Amino acid sequence: MALARQRARFAQLLGADLLTSRWLQRLGRISFLGTLDEHPRSRRASSRLEHSLGVATLAADAAEALDLPTEQARIFVTACLLHDIGHYPLSHAAEAAFARVLGAGHHEVGRWIICGSGPIPREQSLAPQLEQLDIDPALVWGLLDHDPDLPAALQPLARLLQAPINLDTLEGIHRAARDFRIRSPRLPEHIFGWVDGEIGIARPALAAIDRFWLLKDRVYDQVINIPSNILAEARLCELVAREIGLAVLESLDHFD
């Protein structure tokens, strides 16, 4: 789906202001594949925002296929849109160094940004904005954190974010394949549906999901686990750990 159409769809469901928040704009300046962007076989460099919009699109498609009530759909799509909101620059490539020095990985930083907790003052977080949109930050975070105390109606949706076939992995693997010119099958429009009273893979999508497993193996073998990139990430982490300090947390919304 074209970026403009994605934005229009989410603006209608969630409100345009969320998409223009400084936290989401920051994701647009953070690389999705990190050091792999510089690999000779990389065709294009995606951002974390592009990936997040892609995951949210899959969530919106699933919400329609599952005929979710609007309130549940808004919480679910928001969680998917914000699932990577806490990523550091260069994403996973340098995360080990950032987490070691700053004491938190991107998941924990995401909690700070969504809930207004930790080192990020509430007024600088997304919590007030989400509340103005009648979206409960605690429920958004509960979906992302797989909170066992989530309301029963949201529990099945949390599984779409943590199951072996989950929205994040589906989008991320296809994006990495596209960025590295690896032929990949097109995802069907409706992947999930109600199967015997539970959320599962829709029958028309089963063949495509079988092919996805093969694609995932290829992407890990030919992209993510390239030996030269593993060495590059290790060296990058050494440099990052040497150069950064806790002062980063004081202006995290501008740190990209």
JSON list of N, CA and C in Angstrom, two decimals, residues 44-92:
[
{"chain": "A", "resi": 44, "resn": "ARG", "atom": "N", "xyz": [17.57, -0.87, -1.30]},
{"chain": "A", "resi": 44, "resn": "ARG", "atom": "CA", "xyz": [17.06, 0.37, -0.73]},
{"chain": "A", "resi": 44, "resn": "ARG", "atom": "C", "xyz": [17.14, 0.28, 0.79]},
{"chain": "A", "resi": 45, "resn": "ALA", "atom": "N", "xyz": [17.11, 1.42, 1.44]},
{"chain": "A", "resi": 45, "resn": "ALA", "atom": "CA", "xyz": [17.17, 1.46, 2.90]},
{"chain": "A", "resi": 45, "resn": "ALA", "atom": "C", "xyz": [15.80, 1.83, 3.45]},
{"chain": "A", "resi": 46, "resn": "SER", "atom": "N", "xyz": [15.17, 0.93, 4.16]},
{"chain": "A", "resi": 46, "resn": "SER", "atom": "CA", "xyz": [13.88, 1.20, 4.79]},
{"chain": "A", "resi": 46, "resn": "SER", "atom": "C", "xyz": [14.10, 1.82, 6.17]},
{"chain": "A", "resi": 47, "resn": "SER", "atom": "N", "xyz": [13.11, 2.55, 6.63]},
{"chain": "A", "resi": 47, "resn": "SER", "atom": "CA", "xyz": [13.16, 3.13, 7.97]},
{"chain": "A", "resi": 47, "resn": "SER", "atom": "C", "xyz": [12.27, 2.33, 8.91]},
{"chain": "A", "resi": 48, "resn": "ARG", "atom": "N", "xyz": [12.48, 2.53, 10.20]},
{"chain": "A", "resi": 48, "resn": "ARG", "atom": "CA", "xyz": [11.62, 1.90, 11.20]},
{"chain": "A", "resi": 48, "resn": "ARG", "atom": "C", "xyz": [10.17, 2.39, 11.06]},
{"chain": "A", "resi": 49, "resn": "LEU", "atom": "N", "xyz": [9.99, 3.63, 10.62]},
{"chain": "A", "resi": 49, "resn": "LEU", "atom": "CA", "xyz": [8.63, 4.13, 10.44]},
{"chain": "A", "resi": 49, "resn": "LEU", "atom": "C", "xyz": [7.93, 3.38, 9.31]},
{"chain": "A", "resi": 50, "resn": "GLU", "atom": "N", "xyz": [8.62, 3.14, 8.21]},
{"chain": "A", "resi": 50, "resn": "GLU", "atom": "CA", "xyz": [8.02, 2.39, 7.10]},
{"chain": "A", "resi": 50, "resn": "GLU", "atom": "C", "xyz": [7.60, 1.01, 7.57]},
{"chain": "A", "resi": 51, "resn": "HIS", "atom": "N", "xyz": [8.48, 0.35, 8.33]},
{"chain": "A", "resi": 51, "resn": "HIS", "atom": "CA", "xyz": [8.16, -0.97, 8.87]},
{"chain": "A", "resi": 51, "resn": "HIS", "atom": "C", "xyz": [6.96, -0.89, 9.81]},
{"chain": "A", "resi": 52, "resn": "SER", "atom": "N", "xyz": [6.94, 0.11, 10.69]},
{"chain": "A", "resi": 52, "resn": "SER", "atom": "CA", "xyz": [5.85, 0.25, 11.65]},
{"chain": "A", "resi": 52, "resn": "SER", "atom": "C", "xyz": [4.51, 0.49, 10.95]},
{"chain": "A", "resi": 53, "resn": "LEU", "atom": "N", "xyz": [4.53, 1.32, 9.91]},
{"chain": "A", "resi": 53, "resn": "LEU", "atom": "CA", "xyz": [3.31, 1.54, 9.13]},
{"chain": "A", "resi": 53, "resn": "LEU", "atom": "C", "xyz": [2.88, 0.24, 8.45]},
{"chain": "A", "resi": 54, "resn": "GLY", "atom": "N", "xyz": [3.84, -0.56, 8.00]},
{"chain": "A", "resi": 54, "resn": "GLY", "atom": "CA", "xyz": [3.52, -1.83, 7.38]},
{"chain": "A", "resi": 54, "resn": "GLY", "atom": "C", "xyz": [2.87, -2.80, 8.35]},
{"chain": "A", "resi": 55, "resn": "VAL", "atom": "N", "xyz": [3.41, -2.87, 9.57]},
{"chain": "A", "resi": 55, "resn": "VAL", "atom": "CA", "xyz": [2.83, -3.75, 10.59]},
{"chain": "A", "resi": 55, "resn": "VAL", "atom": "C", "xyz": [1.43, -3.26, 10.97]},
{"chain": "A", "resi": 56, "resn": "ALA", "atom": "N", "xyz": [1.28, -1.95, 11.10]},
{"chain": "A", "resi": 56, "resn": "ALA", "atom": "CA", "xyz": [-0.05, -1.40, 11.42]},
{"chain": "A", "resi": 56, "resn": "ALA", "atom": "C", "xyz": [-1.05, -1.66, 10.31]},
{"chain": "A", "resi": 57, "resn": "THR", "atom": "N", "xyz": [-0.58, -1.67, 9.06]},
{"chain": "A", "resi": 57, "resn": "THR", "atom": "CA", "xyz": [-1.47, -1.99, 7.94]},
{"chain": "A", "resi": 57, "resn": "THR", "atom": "C", "xyz": [-1.96, -3.43, 8.03]},
{"chain": "A", "resi": 58, "resn": "LEU", "atom": "N", "xyz": [-1.05, -4.36, 8.35]},
{"chain": "A", "resi": 58, "resn": "LEU", "atom": "CA", "xyz": [-1.46, -5.75, 8.55]},
{"chain": "A", "resi": 58, "resn": "LEU", "atom": "C", "xyz": [-2.47, -5.85, 9.70]},
{"chain": "A", "resi": 59, "resn": "ALA", "atom": "N", "xyz": [-2.25, -5.06, 10.74]},
{"chain": "A", "resi": 59, "resn": "ALA", "atom": "CA", "xyz": [-3.17, -5.06, 11.88]},
{"chain": "A", "resi": 59, "resn": "ALA", "atom": "C", "xyz": [-4.55, -4.53, 11.48]},
{"chain": "A", "resi": 60, "resn": "ALA", "atom": "N", "xyz": [-4.57, -3.47, 10.69]},
{"chain": "A", "resi": 60, "resn": "ALA", "atom": "CA", "xyz": [-5.85, -2.91, 10.24]},
{"chain": "A", "resi": 60, "resn": "ALA", "atom": "C", "xyz": [-6.58, -3.91, 9.34]},
{"chain": "A", "resi": 61, "resn": "ASP", "atom": "N", "xyz": [-5.83, -4.60, 8.48]},
{"chain": "A", "resi": 61, "resn": "ASP", "atom": "CA", "xyz": [-6.44, -5.64, 7.64]},
{"chain": "A", "resi": 61, "resn": "ASP", "atom": "C", "xyz": [-7.03, -6.75, 8.50]},
{"chain": "A", "resi": 62, "resn": "ALA", "atom": "N", "xyz": [-6.26, -7.17, 9.52]},
{"chain": "A", "resi": 62, "resn": "ALA", "atom": "CA", "xyz": [-6.74, -8.23, 10.41]},
{"chain": "A", "resi": 62, "resn": "ALA", "atom": "C", "xyz": [-7.98, -7.77, 11.17]},
{"chain": "A", "resi": 63, "resn": "ALA", "atom": "N", "xyz": [-7.98, -6.53, 11.63]},
{"chain": "A", "resi": 63, "resn": "ALA", "atom": "CA", "xyz": [-9.13, -6.00, 12.36]},
{"chain": "A", "resi": 63, "resn": "ALA", "atom": "C", "xyz": [-10.39, -6.04, 11.51]},
{"chain": "A", "resi": 64, "resn": "GLU", "atom": "N", "xyz": [-10.24, -5.71, 10.22]},
{"chain": "A", "resi": 64, "resn": "GLU", "atom": "CA", "xyz": [-11.39, -5.76, 9.32]},
{"chain": "A", "resi": 64, "resn": "GLU", "atom": "C", "xyz": [-11.85, -7.20, 9.09]},
{"chain": "A", "resi": 65, "resn": "ALA", "atom": "N", "xyz": [-10.88, -8.10, 8.86]},
{"chain": "A", "resi": 65, "resn": "ALA", "atom": "CA", "xyz": [-11.23, -9.50, 8.61]},
{"chain": "A", "resi": 65, "resn": "ALA", "atom": "C", "xyz": [-11.90, -10.14, 9.82]},
{"chain": "A", "resi": 66, "resn": "LEU", "atom": "N", "xyz": [-11.46, -9.73, 11.02]},
{"chain": "A", "resi": 66, "resn": "LEU", "atom": "CA", "xyz": [-12.01, -10.29, 12.25]},
{"chain": "A", "resi": 66, "resn": "LEU", "atom": "C", "xyz": [-13.26, -9.55, 12.72]},
{"chain": "A", "resi": 67, "resn": "ASP", "atom": "N", "xyz": [-13.61, -8.48, 12.00]},
{"chain": "A", "resi": 67, "resn": "ASP", "atom": "CA", "xyz": [-14.78, -7.67, 12.34]},
{"chain": "A", "resi": 67, "resn": "ASP", "atom": "C", "xyz": [-14.71, -7.18, 13.79]},
{"chain": "A", "resi": 68, "resn": "LEU", "atom": "N", "xyz": [-13.55, -6.64, 14.16]},
{"chain": "A", "resi": 68, "resn": "LEU", "atom": "CA", "xyz": [-13.36, -6.15, 15.53]},
{"chain": "A", "resi": 68, "resn": "LEU", "atom": "C", "xyz": [-14.19, -4.89, 15.76]},
{"chain": "A", "resi": 69, "resn": "PRO", "atom": "N", "xyz": [-14.69, -4.72, 16.97]},
{"chain": "A", "resi": 69, "resn": "PRO", "atom": "CA", "xyz": [-15.31, -3.43, 17.32]},
{"chain": "A", "resi": 69, "resn": "PRO", "atom": "C", "xyz": [-14.28, -2.31, 17.16]},
{"chain": "A", "resi": 70, "resn": "THR", "atom": "N", "xyz": [-14.75, -1.13, 16.83]},
{"chain": "A", "resi": 70, "resn": "THR", "atom": "CA", "xyz": [-13.85, -0.01, 16.54]},
{"chain": "A", "resi": 70, "resn": "THR", "atom": "C", "xyz": [-12.89, 0.27, 17.69]},
{"chain": "A", "resi": 71, "resn": "GLU", "atom": "N", "xyz": [-13.38, 0.22, 18.91]},
{"chain": "A", "resi": 71, "resn": "GLU", "atom": "CA", "xyz": [-12.53, 0.52, 20.07]},
{"chain": "A", "resi": 71, "resn": "GLU", "atom": "C", "xyz": [-11.36, -0.46, 20.15]},
{"chain": "A", "resi": 72, "resn": "GLN", "atom": "N", "xyz": [-11.63, -1.76, 19.96]},
{"chain": "A", "resi": 72, "resn": "GLN", "atom": "CA", "xyz": [-10.56, -2.76, 19.99]},
{"chain": "A", "resi": 72, "resn": "GLN", "atom": "C", "xyz": [-9.61, -2.57, 18.81]},
{"chain": "A", "resi": 73, "resn": "ALA", "atom": "N", "xyz": [-10.16, -2.28, 17.65]},
{"chain": "A", "resi": 73, "resn": "ALA", "atom": "CA", "xyz": [-9.33, -2.09, 16.46]},
{"chain": "A", "resi": 73, "resn": "ALA", "atom": "C", "xyz": [-8.36, -0.93, 16.65]},
{"chain": "A", "resi": 74, "resn": "ARG", "atom": "N", "xyz": [-8.83, 0.15, 17.25]},
{"chain": "A", "resi": 74, "resn": "ARG", "atom": "CA", "xyz": [-7.98, 1.33, 17.45]},
{"chain": "A", "resi": 74, "resn": "ARG", "atom": "C", "xyz": [-6.82, 1.01, 18.40]},
{"chain": "A", "resi": 75, "resn": "ILE", "atom": "N", "xyz": [-7.10, 0.28, 19.47]},
{"chain": "A", "resi": 75, "resn": "ILE", "atom": "CA", "xyz": [-6.05, -0.10, 20.42]},
{"chain": "A", "resi": 75, "resn": "ILE", "atom": "C", "xyz": [-5.04, -1.02, 19.74]},
{"chain": "A", "resi": 76, "resn": "PHE", "atom": "N", "xyz": [-5.55, -1.99, 18.99]},
{"chain": "A", "resi": 76, "resn": "PHE", "atom": "CA", "xyz": [-4.69, -2.98, 18.33]},
{"chain": "A", "resi": 76, "resn": "PHE", "atom": "C", "xyz": [-3.81, -2.34, 17.27]},
{"chain": "A", "resi": 77, "resn": "VAL", "atom": "N", "xyz": [-4.38, -1.51, 16.43]},
{"chain": "A", "resi": 77, "resn": "VAL", "atom": "CA", "xyz": [-3.61, -0.86, 15.36]},
{"chain": "A", "resi": 77, "resn": "VAL", "atom": "C", "xyz": [-2.60, 0.11, 15.97]},
{"chain": "A", "resi": 78, "resn": "THR", "atom": "N", "xyz": [-2.98, 0.81, 17.02]},
{"chain": "A", "resi": 78, "resn": "THR", "atom": "CA", "xyz": [-2.04, 1.71, 17.69]},
{"chain": "A", "resi": 78, "resn": "THR", "atom": "C", "xyz": [-0.86, 0.95, 18.25]},
{"chain": "A", "resi": 79, "resn": "ALA", "atom": "N", "xyz": [-1.12, -0.18, 18.89]},
{"chain": "A", "resi": 79, "resn": "ALA", "atom": "CA", "xyz": [-0.03, -0.99, 19.43]},
{"chain": "A", "resi": 79, "resn": "ALA", "atom": "C", "xyz": [0.93, -1.42, 18.33]},
{"chain": "A", "resi": 80, "resn": "CYS", "atom": "N", "xyz": [0.39, -1.82, 17.19]},
{"chain": "A", "resi": 80, "resn": "CYS", "atom": "CA", "xyz": [1.25, -2.25, 16.09]},
{"chain": "A", "resi": 80, "resn": "CYS", "atom": "C", "xyz": [2.03, -1.07, 15.50]},
{"chain": "A", "resi": 81, "resn": "LEU", "atom": "N", "xyz": [1.39, 0.08, 15.43]},
{"chain": "A", "resi": 81, "resn": "LEU", "atom": "CA", "xyz": [2.07, 1.27, 14.93]},
{"chain": "A", "resi": 81, "resn": "LEU", "atom": "C", "xyz": [3.23, 1.67, 15.84]},
{"chain": "A", "resi": 82, "resn": "LEU", "atom": "N", "xyz": [3.06, 1.46, 17.15]},
{"chain": "A", "resi": 82, "resn": "LEU", "atom": "CA", "xyz": [4.05, 1.91, 18.12]},
{"chain": "A", "resi": 82, "resn": "LEU", "atom": "C", "xyz": [4.96, 0.79, 18.62]},
{"chain": "A", "resi": 83, "resn": "HIS", "atom": "N", "xyz": [4.89, -0.39, 18.02]},
{"chain": "A", "resi": 83, "resn": "HIS", "atom": "CA", "xyz": [5.61, -1.53, 18.58]},
{"chain": "A", "resi": 83, "resn": "HIS", "atom": "C", "xyz": [7.12, -1.33, 18.60]},
{"chain": "A", "resi": 84, "resn": "ASP", "atom": "N", "xyz": [7.66, -0.52, 17.71]},
{"chain": "A", "resi": 84, "resn": "ASP", "atom": "CA", "xyz": [9.11, -0.27, 17.64]},
{"chain": "A", "resi": 84, "resn": "ASP", "atom": "C", "xyz": [9.48, 1.15, 18.05]},
{"chain": "A", "resi": 85, "resn": "ILE", "atom": "N", "xyz": [8.60, 1.84, 18.74]},
{"chain": "A", "resi": 85, "resn": "ILE", "atom": "CA", "xyz": [8.79, 3.27, 19.01]},
{"chain": "A", "resi": 85, "resn": "ILE", "atom": "C", "xyz": [10.05, 3.54, 19.84]},
{"chain": "A", "resi": 86, "resn": "GLY", "atom": "N", "xyz": [10.52, 2.56, 20.58]},
{"chain": "A", "resi": 86, "resn": "GLY", "atom": "CA", "xyz": [11.69, 2.77, 21.43]},
{"chain": "A", "resi": 86, "resn": "GLY", "atom": "C", "xyz": [13.02, 2.43, 20.81]},
{"chain": "A", "resi": 87, "resn": "HIS", "atom": "N", "xyz": [13.06, 2.15, 19.52]},
{"chain": "A", "resi": 87, "resn": "HIS", "atom": "CA", "xyz": [14.32, 1.74, 18.91]},
{"chain": "A", "resi": 87, "resn": "HIS", "atom": "C", "xyz": [15.36, 2.85, 18.93]},
{"chain": "A", "resi": 88, "resn": "TYR", "atom": "N", "xyz": [16.60, 2.43, 19.12]},
{"chain": "A", "resi": 88, "resn": "TYR", "atom": "CA", "xyz": [17.75, 3.34, 19.04]},
{"chain": "A", "resi": 88, "resn": "TYR", "atom": "C", "xyz": [18.19, 3.47, 17.58]},
{"chain": "A", "resi": 89, "resn": "PRO", "atom": "N", "xyz": [19.05, 4.45, 17.28]},
{"chain": "A", "resi": 89, "resn": "PRO", "atom": "CA", "xyz": [19.60, 4.56, 15.92]},
{"chain": "A", "resi": 89, "resn": "PRO", "atom": "C", "xyz": [20.24, 3.25, 15.46]},
{"chain": "A", "resi": 90, "resn": "LEU", "atom": "N", "xyz": [20.07, 2.95, 14.18]},
{"chain": "A", "resi": 90, "resn": "LEU", "atom": "CA", "xyz": [20.59, 1.73, 13.54]},
{"chain": "A", "resi": 90, "resn": "LEU", "atom": "C", "xyz": [19.92, 0.46, 14.07]},
{"chain": "A", "resi": 91, "resn": "SER", "atom": "N", "xyz": [18.83, 0.61, 14.81]},
{"chain": "A", "resi": 91, "resn": "SER", "atom": "CA", "xyz": [17.99, -0.52, 15.22]},
{"chain": "A", "resi": 91, "resn": "SER", "atom": "C", "xyz": [18.79, -1.61, 15.93]},
{"chain": "A", "resi": 92, "resn": "HIS", "atom": "N", "xyz": [18.61, -2.86, 15.51]},
{"chain": "A", "resi": 92, "resn": "HIS", "atom": "CA", "xyz": [19.23, -3.98, 16.21]},
{"chain": "A", "resi": 92, "resn": "HIS", "atom": "C", "xyz": [20.74, -3.98, 16.07]}
]
